[in-house]
Amino acid sequence: MSASGNLMDFLDEPFPDVGTYEDFHTIDWLREKSRDTDRHRKITSKSKESIWEFIKSLLDAWSGWVVMLLIGLLAGTLAGVIDLAVDWMTDLKEGVCLSAFWYSHEQCCWTSNETTFEDRDKCPLWQKWSELLLSQSEGASAYILNYLMYILWALLFAFLAVSLVRVFAPYACGSGIPEIKTILSGFIIRGYLGKWTLLIKTVTLVLVVSSGLSLGKEGPLVHVACCCGNFFSSLFSKYSKNEGKRREVLSAAAAAGVSVAFGAPIGGVLFSLEEVSYYFPLKTLWRSFFAALVAAFTLRSINPFGNSRLVLFYVEYHTPWYMAELFPFILLGVFGGLWGTVFTRCNIAWCRRRKTTRLGKYPVLEVIVVTAITAIIAYPNPYTRQSTSELISELFNDCGALESSQLCDYINDPNMTRPVDDIPDRPAGVGVYTAMWQLALALIFKIVITIFTFGMKIPSGLFIPSMAVGAMAGRMVGIGVEQLAYHHHDWIIFRNWCRPGADCVTPGLYAMVGAAACLGGVTRMTVSLVVIMFELTGGLEYIVPLMAAAVTSKWVADAFGKEGIYEAHIHLNGYPFLDVKDEFTHRTLATDVMRPRRGEPPLSVLTQDSMTVEDVETLIKETDYNGFPVVVSRDSERLIGFAQRRELILAIKNARQRQEGIVSNSIMYFTEEPPELPANSPHPLKLRRILNLSPFTVTDHTPMETVVDIFRKLGLRQCLVTRSGRLLGIITKKDVLRHMAQMANQDPESIMFN
Amino acid sequence: MSASGNLMDFLDEPFPDVGTYEDFHTIDWLREKSRDTDRHRKITSKSKESIWEFIKSLLDAWSGWVVMLLIGLLAGTLAGVIDLAVDWMTDLKEGVCLSAFWYSHEQCCWTSNETTFEDRDKCPLWQKWSELLLSQSEGASAYILNYLMYILWALLFAFLAVSLVRVFAPYACGSGIPEIKTILSGFIIRGYLGKWTLLIKTVTLVLVVSSGLSLGKEGPLVHVACCCGNFFSSLFSKYSKNEGKRREVLSAAAAAGVSVAFGAPIGGVLFSLEEVSYYFPLKTLWRSFFAALVAAFTLRSINPFGNSRLVLFYVEYHTPWYMAELFPFILLGVFGGLWGTVFTRCNIAWCRRRKTTRLGKYPVLEVIVVTAITAIIAYPNPYTRQSTSELISELFNDCGALESSQLCDYINDPNMTRPVDDIPDRPAGVGVYTAMWQLALALIFKIVITIFTFGMKIPSGLFIPSMAVGAMAGRMVGIGVEQLAYHHHDWIIFRNWCRPGADCVTPGLYAMVGAAACLGGVTRMTVSLVVIMFELTGGLEYIVPLMAAAVTSKWVADAFGKEGIYEAHIHLNGYPFLDVKDEFTHRTLATDVMRPRRGEPPLSVLTQDSMTVEDVETLIKETDYNGFPVVVSRDSERLIGFAQRRELILAIKNARQRQEGIVSNSIMYFTEEPPELPANSPHPLKLRRILNLSPFTVTDHTPMETVVDIFRKLGLRQCLVTRSGRLLGIITKKDVLRHMAQMANQDPESIMFN
């Protein structure tokens, strides 16, 4: 009979906690998989017994798809609700709608009859705070009142958010992606994906985004979607009782989260595959895709942007790009890589300071101060006052004939009449020059404030701020190149492709390339980034510029350090995350890593038939190992199996309570047959059921690169080390991570959990 | 010192063949990986020595990208050349261009000045064979001459193709995807991706596609791209000397192949990930994407379709789809699943017959007969006479105002004037009814002839024929629904969305959905299929119909048998392919699978220090195992390592030639120190260098599902079975595959190779 088969029989007995894991511990993927196969086998064999069982087996087979459907629906709905609420609350900082206070500025004016197309932003029903309270919309006092109201609302939102997080769900803070990566790699953090986290994160996300802080909703939306995934998987025993299967659902939920964040279902799936997931079988790929699509279509039917577009920033460019433009695109890539490096280093330094100094004790005050600074500096500059996604949208846009933005204030040639979507390059007007200055100031402000914002005790994503930094830099470069090409079209680099009267440079495209570069520099995403951008533009035309920038940005950033922001935060928090992307290339052997090391006391082992219950209880009390190898005898040290600490404790407790004759000096045996004992000895305790008869072993000469590979690919918790069949030691996942940290000249003590 | 380190030192000695594999053998992924890490370590440590070494290390790091660039360029160029040549040769069956015989019909008429837009298909320079030879273009004799010329050309092309394949490159036949899947999973088939195969497959692919046989160029293009990948990887020692690394390049090449086949780079990468590849690290994902993009852009700059479109079938629909249409879409999915099942079963039955009966001895005759039958039946029907990709293109198309196709022969309402791209549903004209009959006949013909065509000794893909079958069925269903909706728009199912005068049903969309369903039924692709289709239409709008059809088709087909056509061909040929998708759910243990089985003679082992050279040579001669476990002694059976047969032979041969004092009764030892020998005994032979000190072991109680998982994820060749440290037996990949076949009630002897 198989080891796992034995385990299952045992699990059928009323032992509530067997097969589960303790908080902040690592799961054993092989064991989870084997448990799932057992469950599946049982259902299959039962299904032949009766029609009812057959229907139950069908339901079980379909439950995966049902969970995906539910996740897609809920994630899409939540994303839609968040979008609508953010829209309203962001406008609330500015004014209020007289006809119905729950209308946003745009909704207010759309429902008003008096609106003409030109004045679609101005309508009598929408009143700024100064108009409502002072009855004046211009002048210094009106400006000051609006300024004050803006700051007050921002402070109120931020205070509410940080208080809610502190009181109800401390796990709701941050972007959540580092923790989700760790959880998906097989780590237990109870409550991190709980219902409270879901509720509070959704509410506070709306609050913080509305407060105007320099953060985005994309990362937190992935966390929200994973909470949905966790919630729905708890409804089906197939997923709730198996930590491995549950993680398959969570991978798909992450895809759904990105799908609704950007309206990019394929990009979402690839993001989950490339960035977040650890174990991603093909079945999950297909289901993730389904969840991502359902989520995207749910969001579209809610239609929060009012334009039936699925995507967050829909853009349409009218001109192709030219080879010579690759040079500025690559420069933007370099900028993105530098920004990624600077941001990651500064942000980690600041977060470390927060963790280690008194700063960390005043999270509410910190949020209030940062919000106040943000609001005070942001208000006077139109590019920081508006919401960051609107800013990005404006920067991405091509200047059409109807565009009223300051960025499109070009000097038109009065003699030229042309179709609206093919406007030639024109000299920049005053508005463009003003915009350049304001953008430069906004860029510096964004760079600085984002470093301090990301990591505070509120939900905060950094996709949007990163993209904003890149888009501002990109747009400025784009306008620069455009004006250069206009004024110097006889230069050799422009002569071939940019004649006078041609529309050759699209500054919006530069903004998009810059955004991709900065996002890539921070997160080190590659394929998924390009695919997300491809889904935004909907054409393969601009994939080459995007790829050039993304590749450059990744190379530049990697040259300064391999870690993206998520990996850096994982390391900062000491999570036991074994990255698939890190190559382990050192020449160490299993014998160098295993415990006990030279000079340490010998490995704590159990013998198969000579230890008493009391011996084992003492061993359990004196050590904190998660399990003990079982050997034939202390002399021969030949390994026969591995027993989990948790199951040993439960089995002994259970036996003492229920089995007669089990006393402290009962012999415990792991063999099939009880050992031969003297006549008057107490009843022995059989524990073969909890013995894992197929523990994973490697020899002491195995290169560590192979051991690391095995830990990664098979998702092991521990591995025993033998030489010529004798047990020598044990390597746990923590040992592997510590060794890797040591080899990379980092502090091995930074790895904290088991 | 590590085992692999030892191995490397040994490899530096002039032993030409060490570290390579024999033909038709399985590679050891762990070993390849460890060899690559060693190589990398060596280069890194050398790079600090001098600037030259540093530059060399940079070049080495960049060689991956260079290989990808070269593959993309060559694959794109070859695809372009193939497209152009096929275009010309297909038209050659019809007639010839007087101005230049190497012009295709379209090129001929485009260069002619006399062409007007309406008559763009007719121009005096293009002469049908009857016009050229009989000076008449109408009438019975002209028809018969053209018919004969069509058959003659087809026979000539097919004969040339099959002869070239037989004489120069027998591996050039078939689609190649089953073999590429097997190769990527870690199997050696020498010459399968060789230069001759590349050349002959490219040439014969043009010939067979032009001959009008019912086959496509998509599968073979993947093979061609993989040949390019193999060629370029042989130029860089990083890839040529490491079978594992080489397979990373081949995975990317497969993506490039699909990318040029459909003009769908993202779909290509996902195809490689989902369908073809085995070991697909994230680094490969990114590089595959690069290769796929380069290939697609190279193809676009060659512009073989003359429309600067990247995609094979560009379509643009003007109307959305409605919920009620999901029903016919799902029906098409069912049809696709049934077609997949019927095709796979019939084709496999026919191919088995070819393998086992005398039929297989006359491949040339077979091709000639099938070509003759195809040409004779195909010519009278316009839908089979035209090339299959033109047919699909026509079926996918929406009927615009300028469409002259018979399929668009609707009765127009003379009172209605409307913009050209929003034509309401109209009653079908005579042309449509004729087309329906012809399509039905063409459908039956395609279904039958494709079964016999796929698997002949010529290059043959089945993407295009499958899509054609689905597109024909889909278009017919679409026209049916359209006419139903037009004539019965008061029916309850149509009332809500299809008012008179509305454009509600797009038959072209049905054709596309049908094509996706049939392709999915045959290949069991899911995500990549939907993404390829998404790239063809360029909009998320139609993803739901496509997904509904693809999912239905997969479920229906899976209900009749889990194997897609590629897996079925892999099984037919007995390749040792361990599918990642198969779930192994049986309750067997390692002890049930390992050899020796009960009653068999004991395992052939080497002892660490007591066997003579002669003993070992006898053992090698008498057995054909690929390696031997090394134990402490026959009594203790404690395992110390594993020695490869190939390396043992080489080491003994080398020692006998070069080392003094090595004779037949020299003791061979694998320990660090030589054993204590009597004074007059001959010089012992130290073989520790070839000993793998970290062989993979599992216990006899390990469930087979875990063993299968380990074999899959770590890519093992063999695994040793122990109990309490004693060696019991060995499990090879072949044993695992045989056991899986046995469990699935198949003949275990069908697994043929090692």
Coordinates of C-alpha atoms in Angstrom, one line a residue, chain B residues 57-351:
Chain B
S57 CA 32.4 36.1 -22.1
L58 CA 30.2 39.0 -23.3
L59 CA 29.9 37.4 -26.8
D60 CA 28.9 34.2 -25.1
A61 CA 26.2 35.9 -23.1
W62 CA 24.9 37.6 -26.2
S63 CA 25.0 34.5 -28.4
G64 CA 21.5 33.6 -27.4
W65 CA 20.1 36.8 -28.8
V66 CA 22.2 36.5 -31.9
V67 CA 21.0 33.0 -32.6
M68 CA 17.4 34.2 -32.2
L69 CA 18.0 37.1 -34.6
L70 CA 19.4 34.8 -37.2
I71 CA 16.6 32.3 -36.8
G72 CA 14.0 35.0 -37.2
L73 CA 15.7 36.4 -40.3
L74 CA 16.1 33.0 -42.0
A75 CA 12.7 31.7 -41.0
G76 CA 11.0 34.9 -42.2
T77 CA 12.9 34.8 -45.4
L78 CA 12.2 31.2 -46.1
A79 CA 8.5 31.7 -45.4
G80 CA 8.4 34.6 -47.8
V81 CA 10.2 32.7 -50.5
I82 CA 7.9 29.7 -50.0
D83 CA 4.9 32.0 -50.3
L84 CA 6.1 33.6 -53.5
A85 CA 7.0 30.3 -55.1
V86 CA 3.8 28.7 -54.1
D87 CA 1.9 31.6 -55.6
W88 CA 3.7 31.3 -58.9
M89 CA 3.6 27.5 -59.1
T90 CA -0.1 27.3 -58.2
D91 CA -0.9 29.7 -61.0
L92 CA 1.4 27.7 -63.4
K93 CA -1.2 24.9 -63.3
E94 CA -3.6 27.3 -64.8
G95 CA -1.6 29.3 -67.3
V96 CA 1.5 31.4 -67.9
C97 CA 2.5 35.0 -68.1
L98 CA 3.7 36.1 -71.4
S99 CA 5.7 39.1 -70.3
A100 CA 7.7 37.0 -67.8
F101 CA 7.0 33.4 -67.1
W102 CA 8.1 33.8 -63.4
Y103 CA 5.2 36.1 -62.7
S104 CA 2.1 34.8 -61.0
H105 CA -1.3 35.6 -62.3
E106 CA -1.7 38.6 -60.0
Q107 CA 1.8 40.0 -60.6
C108 CA 1.3 39.5 -64.3
C109 CA -1.8 41.5 -64.4
W110 CA -0.6 44.2 -62.0
T111 CA 2.4 44.9 -64.1
S112 CA 0.2 45.1 -67.2
N113 CA -0.9 48.6 -68.0
E114 CA -4.2 47.7 -69.6
T115 CA -5.8 46.4 -66.4
T116 CA -8.7 48.2 -64.9
F117 CA -9.8 47.5 -61.4
E118 CA -12.9 45.5 -62.4
D119 CA -10.9 43.3 -64.7
R120 CA -8.0 42.8 -62.4
D121 CA -8.2 39.0 -62.9
K122 CA -8.2 39.2 -66.7
C123 CA -5.4 40.6 -68.7
P124 CA -4.1 39.7 -72.1
L125 CA -0.6 39.0 -70.8
W126 CA -1.9 36.1 -68.7
Q127 CA -2.7 33.2 -70.9
K128 CA -4.5 30.1 -69.8
W129 CA -2.9 26.9 -71.3
S130 CA -5.8 26.6 -73.7
E131 CA -5.3 30.1 -75.0
L132 CA -1.6 29.5 -75.4
L133 CA -1.8 26.1 -77.0
L134 CA -5.2 26.1 -78.7
S135 CA -5.8 29.9 -79.0
Q136 CA -9.3 29.5 -77.5
S137 CA -10.4 30.2 -73.9
E138 CA -13.9 28.8 -74.0
G139 CA -15.5 25.6 -75.2
A140 CA -15.2 21.9 -74.3
S141 CA -11.8 21.3 -75.8
A142 CA -10.3 24.3 -74.0
Y143 CA -11.8 23.1 -70.8
I144 CA -10.4 19.6 -71.3
L145 CA -7.0 20.9 -72.2
N146 CA -6.9 23.1 -69.1
Y147 CA -8.1 20.2 -67.0
L148 CA -5.4 17.9 -68.3
M149 CA -2.7 20.6 -67.9
Y150 CA -3.9 21.0 -64.3
I151 CA -3.6 17.3 -63.6
L152 CA -0.2 17.0 -65.4
W153 CA 1.4 19.8 -63.5
A154 CA 0.0 18.5 -60.2
L155 CA 1.4 15.1 -60.9
L156 CA 4.7 16.5 -61.9
F157 CA 5.0 18.6 -58.7
A158 CA 4.0 15.7 -56.5
F159 CA 6.3 13.2 -58.3
L160 CA 9.3 15.6 -57.9
A161 CA 8.5 16.2 -54.3
V162 CA 8.2 12.6 -53.3
S163 CA 11.3 11.6 -55.3
L164 CA 13.4 14.4 -53.7
V165 CA 12.2 13.4 -50.2
R166 CA 13.0 9.7 -50.8
V167 CA 16.4 10.3 -52.4
F168 CA 17.8 13.1 -50.3
A169 CA 16.0 13.5 -47.0
P170 CA 13.6 10.9 -45.8
Y171 CA 13.1 13.0 -42.6
A172 CA 11.5 15.8 -44.6
C173 CA 8.2 14.1 -44.8
G174 CA 5.1 14.7 -42.7
S175 CA 4.4 17.8 -40.7
G176 CA 7.3 17.2 -38.3
I177 CA 5.5 18.4 -35.2
P178 CA 5.3 14.9 -33.5
E179 CA 9.0 14.4 -34.0
I180 CA 9.8 17.9 -32.9
K181 CA 7.8 17.4 -29.8
T182 CA 9.7 14.2 -29.1
I183 CA 13.1 15.9 -29.8
L184 CA 12.2 18.8 -27.5
S185 CA 11.3 16.4 -24.8
G186 CA 14.9 15.2 -24.8
F187 CA 15.3 12.6 -27.5
I188 CA 18.0 12.4 -30.1
I189 CA 17.1 11.8 -33.8
R190 CA 20.2 12.6 -35.8
G191 CA 19.6 14.4 -39.1
Y192 CA 16.0 15.2 -38.3
L193 CA 16.8 18.9 -38.1
G194 CA 19.8 18.7 -40.5
K195 CA 20.7 21.0 -43.4
W196 CA 19.6 18.5 -46.0
T197 CA 16.2 18.2 -44.3
L198 CA 16.0 22.0 -44.3
L199 CA 16.8 22.4 -47.9
I200 CA 14.6 19.5 -49.2
K201 CA 11.7 20.3 -47.0
T202 CA 11.6 23.9 -48.2
V203 CA 11.7 22.9 -51.8
T204 CA 9.3 20.0 -51.6
L205 CA 6.9 22.0 -49.5
V206 CA 6.6 24.5 -52.3
L207 CA 6.0 21.6 -54.7
V208 CA 3.4 19.8 -52.7
V209 CA 1.4 22.9 -51.8
S210 CA 1.4 24.0 -55.4
S211 CA 0.3 20.5 -56.5
G212 CA -3.0 21.2 -55.0
L213 CA -2.9 18.3 -52.5
S214 CA -5.1 18.7 -49.4
L215 CA -2.3 19.8 -47.1
G216 CA -0.9 23.0 -45.6
K217 CA 2.4 24.6 -45.1
E218 CA 2.0 25.6 -41.4
G219 CA 3.3 22.4 -39.7
P220 CA 6.2 21.9 -42.1
L221 CA 7.1 25.6 -41.6
V222 CA 7.6 24.8 -37.9
H223 CA 9.9 22.0 -38.9
V224 CA 11.8 24.3 -41.3
A225 CA 12.2 26.9 -38.6
C226 CA 13.5 24.3 -36.2
C227 CA 16.0 23.2 -38.8
C228 CA 17.1 26.8 -39.0
G229 CA 17.4 26.8 -35.2
N230 CA 19.5 23.7 -35.3
F231 CA 21.7 25.1 -38.0
F232 CA 22.4 28.3 -36.2
S233 CA 22.9 26.6 -32.8
S234 CA 25.5 24.5 -34.4
L235 CA 27.6 27.6 -35.0
F236 CA 27.8 28.5 -31.3
S237 CA 29.6 26.0 -29.0
K238 CA 27.3 27.0 -26.1
Y239 CA 24.4 25.4 -28.0
S240 CA 26.0 22.8 -30.3
K241 CA 27.7 21.0 -27.4
N242 CA 24.8 21.0 -25.0
E243 CA 21.6 19.1 -26.0
G244 CA 19.6 20.8 -23.3
K245 CA 20.6 24.4 -24.4
R246 CA 20.0 23.4 -28.0
R247 CA 16.4 22.5 -27.2
E248 CA 15.8 26.0 -25.7
V249 CA 16.8 27.4 -29.1
L250 CA 14.6 24.9 -30.9
S251 CA 11.6 25.9 -28.7
A252 CA 12.1 29.5 -29.8
A253 CA 12.5 28.4 -33.4
A254 CA 9.1 26.6 -33.3
A255 CA 7.6 29.9 -32.1
A256 CA 9.2 31.7 -35.0
G257 CA 7.8 29.0 -37.4
V258 CA 4.2 29.5 -36.3
S259 CA 4.7 33.2 -36.2
V260 CA 5.5 33.3 -39.9
A261 CA 2.9 30.6 -40.7
F262 CA 0.1 32.8 -39.5
G263 CA 1.6 36.2 -39.0
A264 CA 0.8 35.8 -35.3
P265 CA 4.0 36.2 -33.1
I266 CA 2.2 36.1 -29.7
G267 CA 0.2 33.1 -30.8
G268 CA 3.4 31.5 -32.0
V269 CA 5.1 31.8 -28.7
L270 CA 2.0 30.4 -26.9
F271 CA 1.9 27.6 -29.4
S272 CA 5.4 26.7 -28.7
L273 CA 4.7 26.9 -24.9
E274 CA 1.4 25.0 -25.0
E275 CA 1.9 22.5 -27.8
V276 CA 5.5 21.8 -28.7
S277 CA 7.9 22.6 -25.9
Y278 CA 8.8 20.5 -22.9
Y279 CA 11.3 22.6 -21.0
F280 CA 10.4 26.2 -21.3
P281 CA 12.2 28.5 -18.9
L282 CA 11.2 32.1 -18.7
K283 CA 14.4 33.2 -20.5
T284 CA 13.2 31.1 -23.4
L285 CA 9.8 32.8 -23.4
W286 CA 11.4 36.2 -23.9
R287 CA 13.8 35.0 -26.5
S288 CA 11.1 33.1 -28.4
F289 CA 9.1 36.2 -28.5
F290 CA 12.0 38.1 -30.0
A291 CA 12.6 35.4 -32.6
A292 CA 8.9 35.3 -33.5
L293 CA 8.8 39.1 -33.9
V294 CA 11.9 39.2 -36.0
A295 CA 10.5 36.4 -38.2
A296 CA 7.2 38.2 -38.6
F297 CA 8.8 41.5 -39.5
T298 CA 11.1 39.9 -42.0
L299 CA 8.2 38.2 -43.6
R300 CA 6.3 41.5 -43.7
S301 CA 9.2 43.3 -45.4
I302 CA 9.2 40.6 -48.1
N303 CA 5.5 41.2 -48.3
P304 CA 4.5 38.0 -50.2
F305 CA 0.8 38.7 -50.0
G306 CA 1.3 42.1 -51.5
N307 CA -0.9 43.8 -48.9
S308 CA 1.6 44.8 -46.2
R309 CA -0.5 42.7 -43.8
L310 CA 1.3 40.5 -41.4
V311 CA -1.5 37.9 -41.2
L312 CA -2.5 35.2 -43.5
F313 CA -6.2 35.8 -43.3
Y314 CA -6.9 39.4 -42.5
V315 CA -10.6 40.0 -41.7
E316 CA -12.6 42.9 -40.6
Y317 CA -16.2 42.5 -39.6
H318 CA -18.6 45.3 -39.2
T319 CA -21.2 43.9 -36.9
P320 CA -21.0 42.5 -33.4
W321 CA -22.3 39.1 -32.5
Y322 CA -25.3 38.4 -30.4
M323 CA -25.9 36.0 -27.5
A324 CA -28.3 33.9 -29.4
E325 CA -25.6 33.1 -31.9
L326 CA -23.7 31.2 -29.3
F327 CA -25.9 28.3 -30.0
P328 CA -24.7 27.8 -33.6
F329 CA -21.2 28.6 -32.5
I330 CA -21.3 25.8 -29.9
L331 CA -22.8 23.5 -32.6
L332 CA -19.8 24.3 -34.7
G333 CA -17.6 23.4 -31.7
V334 CA -19.3 20.0 -31.5
F335 CA -18.7 19.6 -35.3
G336 CA -15.0 20.5 -34.8
G337 CA -14.7 18.0 -32.0
L338 CA -16.3 15.2 -34.0
W339 CA -14.1 16.0 -37.0
G340 CA -11.0 15.9 -34.8
T341 CA -12.0 12.5 -33.5
V342 CA -13.0 11.0 -36.8
F343 CA -9.9 12.5 -38.5
T344 CA -7.5 11.3 -35.9
R345 CA -8.9 7.8 -35.7
C346 CA -9.2 7.2 -39.5
N347 CA -5.9 8.8 -40.2
I348 CA -4.1 6.7 -37.5
A349 CA -5.8 3.5 -38.8
W350 CA -4.7 4.3 -42.3
C351 CA -1.2 5.2 -41.2

